[in-house]
Short mmCIF file of C-alpha atoms in Angstrom, two decimals:
data_model
loop_
_atom_site.label_atom_id
_atom_site.label_comp_id
_atom_site.label_asym_id
_atom_site.label_seq_id
_atom_site.Cartn_x
_atom_site.Cartn_y
_atom_site.Cartn_z
CA UNK A 1 -62.66 52.96 26.82
CA UNK A 2 -63.26 56.67 27.45
CA UNK A 3 -62.83 56.63 31.23
CA UNK A 4 -59.05 57.26 31.10
CA UNK A 5 -59.79 60.40 29.08
CA UNK A 6 -62.27 61.57 31.71
CA UNK A 7 -59.85 60.90 34.56
CA UNK A 8 -57.04 62.79 32.84
CA UNK A 9 -59.22 65.85 32.27
CA UNK A 10 -60.19 66.25 35.91
CA UNK A 11 -62.01 69.54 36.49
CA UNK A 12 -61.77 70.98 32.97
CA UNK A 13 -64.81 72.36 31.17
CA UNK A 14 -67.47 70.21 29.50
CA UNK A 15 -66.39 71.53 26.09
CA UNK A 16 -62.85 70.31 26.66
CA UNK A 17 -64.20 66.95 27.75
CA UNK A 18 -66.42 66.59 24.68
CA UNK A 19 -63.60 67.66 22.36
CA UNK A 20 -61.19 65.17 23.92
CA UNK A 21 -63.67 62.31 23.68
CA UNK A 22 -64.48 63.21 20.07
CA UNK A 23 -60.78 63.29 19.16
CA UNK A 24 -60.08 59.97 20.83
CA UNK A 25 -63.07 58.29 19.18
CA UNK A 26 -62.15 59.72 15.76
CA UNK A 27 -58.70 58.21 16.01
CA UNK A 28 -60.15 54.78 16.65
CA UNK A 29 -63.14 54.98 14.31
CA UNK A 30 -63.44 52.51 11.49
CA UNK A 31 -66.18 50.95 9.43
CA UNK A 32 -66.65 47.19 9.41
CA UNK A 33 -67.90 45.75 6.14
CA UNK A 34 -68.84 42.08 5.96
CA UNK A 35 -67.04 40.26 3.19
CA UNK A 36 -68.07 36.61 3.07
CA UNK A 37 -67.33 35.02 6.43
CA UNK A 38 -64.64 37.56 7.37
CA UNK A 39 -65.05 41.22 8.32
CA UNK A 40 -62.83 43.80 6.73
CA UNK A 41 -61.88 46.98 8.61
CA UNK A 42 -61.66 50.20 6.61
CA UNK A 43 -60.24 53.35 8.28
CA UNK A 44 -62.84 56.14 8.46
CA UNK A 45 -60.76 58.47 6.27
CA UNK A 46 -61.04 55.96 3.41
CA UNK A 47 -64.85 56.07 3.44
CA UNK A 48 -64.94 59.55 1.91
CA UNK A 49 -62.86 58.38 -1.04
CA UNK A 50 -65.72 56.26 -2.33
CA UNK A 51 -67.34 59.25 -4.08
CA UNK A 52 -64.27 59.63 -6.26
CA UNK A 53 -63.84 55.96 -7.13
CA UNK A 54 -64.94 54.93 -10.60
CA UNK A 55 -66.16 51.52 -9.41
CA UNK A 56 -68.68 52.99 -6.97
CA UNK A 57 -69.62 56.15 -8.82
CA UNK A 58 -71.06 55.74 -12.31
CA UNK A 59 -71.79 59.41 -12.90
CA UNK A 60 -69.30 61.60 -14.81
CA UNK A 61 -66.74 63.47 -12.74
CA UNK A 62 -66.75 67.23 -12.31
CA UNK A 63 -63.26 67.45 -13.77
CA UNK A 64 -64.71 66.80 -17.23
CA UNK A 65 -67.21 69.66 -16.81
CA UNK A 66 -70.13 67.24 -16.39
CA UNK A 67 -72.76 67.67 -13.71
CA UNK A 68 -73.11 65.22 -10.84
CA UNK A 69 -76.50 66.47 -9.62
CA UNK A 70 -79.31 67.52 -11.95
CA UNK A 71 -79.05 71.29 -12.40
CA UNK A 72 -82.83 71.77 -12.30
CA UNK A 73 -83.07 69.97 -8.96
CA UNK A 74 -80.15 72.01 -7.62
CA UNK A 75 -81.76 75.23 -8.86
CA UNK A 76 -85.08 74.36 -7.21
CA UNK A 77 -83.41 73.62 -3.87
CA UNK A 78 -81.21 76.76 -3.98
CA UNK A 79 -84.23 78.94 -4.83
CA UNK A 80 -86.10 77.44 -1.87
CA UNK A 81 -83.19 78.14 0.50
CA UNK A 82 -82.85 81.74 -0.68
CA UNK A 83 -86.62 82.38 -0.57
CA UNK A 84 -86.74 81.11 3.01
CA UNK A 85 -83.88 83.37 4.12
CA UNK A 86 -85.39 85.90 6.53
CA UNK A 87 -83.77 88.99 4.97
CA UNK A 88 -84.92 88.21 1.41
CA UNK A 89 -88.18 89.28 -0.22
CA UNK A 90 -89.24 85.98 -1.80
CA UNK A 91 -91.03 87.78 -4.65
CA UNK A 92 -87.68 89.19 -5.87
CA UNK A 93 -85.94 85.80 -6.09
CA UNK A 94 -85.39 84.56 -9.65
CA UNK A 95 -83.05 81.93 -11.12
CA UNK A 96 -80.70 84.78 -12.15
CA UNK A 97 -80.76 86.78 -8.90
CA UNK A 98 -77.54 88.32 -7.61
CA UNK A 99 -77.46 88.31 -3.81
CA UNK A 100 -76.28 91.93 -3.38
CA UNK A 101 -77.51 93.73 -6.51
CA UNK A 102 -80.93 92.12 -6.86
CA UNK A 103 -81.81 90.96 -3.36
CA UNK A 104 -80.15 93.77 -1.38
CA UNK A 105 -78.11 91.53 0.90
CA UNK A 106 -74.89 92.73 2.52
CA UNK A 107 -71.69 90.67 2.64
CA UNK A 108 -72.55 89.08 5.99
CA UNK A 109 -75.98 88.10 4.68
CA UNK A 110 -74.33 86.48 1.65
CA UNK A 111 -72.13 84.43 3.98
CA UNK A 112 -75.25 83.29 5.85
CA UNK A 113 -77.01 82.35 2.60
CA UNK A 114 -74.00 80.34 1.43
CA UNK A 115 -73.92 78.62 4.83
CA UNK A 116 -77.62 77.74 4.48
CA UNK A 117 -76.89 76.32 1.02
CA UNK A 118 -74.05 74.26 2.50
CA UNK A 119 -76.47 72.81 5.04
CA UNK A 120 -79.09 72.04 2.38
CA UNK A 121 -76.62 70.04 0.28
CA UNK A 122 -74.66 68.58 3.25
CA UNK A 123 -71.52 70.14 1.86
CA UNK A 124 -68.49 72.09 3.06
CA UNK A 125 -67.60 74.91 0.69
CA UNK A 126 -64.03 76.15 1.19
CA UNK A 127 -63.73 79.88 1.94
CA UNK A 128 -61.96 80.65 -1.34
CA UNK A 129 -64.87 79.08 -3.26
CA UNK A 130 -67.58 80.54 -1.02
CA UNK A 131 -66.31 84.07 -1.77
CA UNK A 132 -67.00 83.44 -5.47
CA UNK A 133 -70.65 82.52 -4.89
CA UNK A 134 -72.40 85.86 -5.31
CA UNK A 135 -75.56 84.80 -7.14
CA UNK A 136 -77.97 81.93 -7.58
CA UNK A 137 -76.34 80.83 -10.88
CA UNK A 138 -72.93 80.77 -9.12
CA UNK A 139 -74.33 78.55 -6.36
CA UNK A 140 -76.10 76.21 -8.77
CA UNK A 141 -73.00 75.81 -10.95
CA UNK A 142 -70.73 75.11 -7.98
CA UNK A 143 -73.08 72.60 -6.36
CA UNK A 144 -74.04 70.77 -9.56
CA UNK A 145 -70.36 70.09 -10.29
CA UNK A 146 -69.34 69.20 -6.73
CA UNK A 147 -68.94 65.44 -6.23
CA UNK A 148 -69.69 65.71 -2.50
CA UNK A 149 -73.07 67.50 -2.86
CA UNK A 150 -76.08 65.44 -1.81
#
């Protein structure tokens, strides 16, 4: 199935090849779910909608101000991420720590901490929201209310 893609690319770089194969496989990707004796095909973009569906998600939504993840669990995980960040003195980290004022991080360090938090919770934080996360309470609040956080 991917051979025509390889032939068309010829002598291009490996990155171009990988990107082309990824794009072509994303366009054809789907999830098969058995339903009785017949299989149902669901486009891959529909799979992410499940978190927002009331039938599959019994927890309250973030739109009502409720928390989807337990705040104490989120706080514990965020504290662990920040304490393990190489430019932070772990003894200075508290549940109320501000990244710049209390921990002495610069703006680039804050971006790296937010990225590490994204990885911990398997989450993509949009840039306009990431800029607002300047402290541990900011991170905990954002993650606890985010329906995609894991």
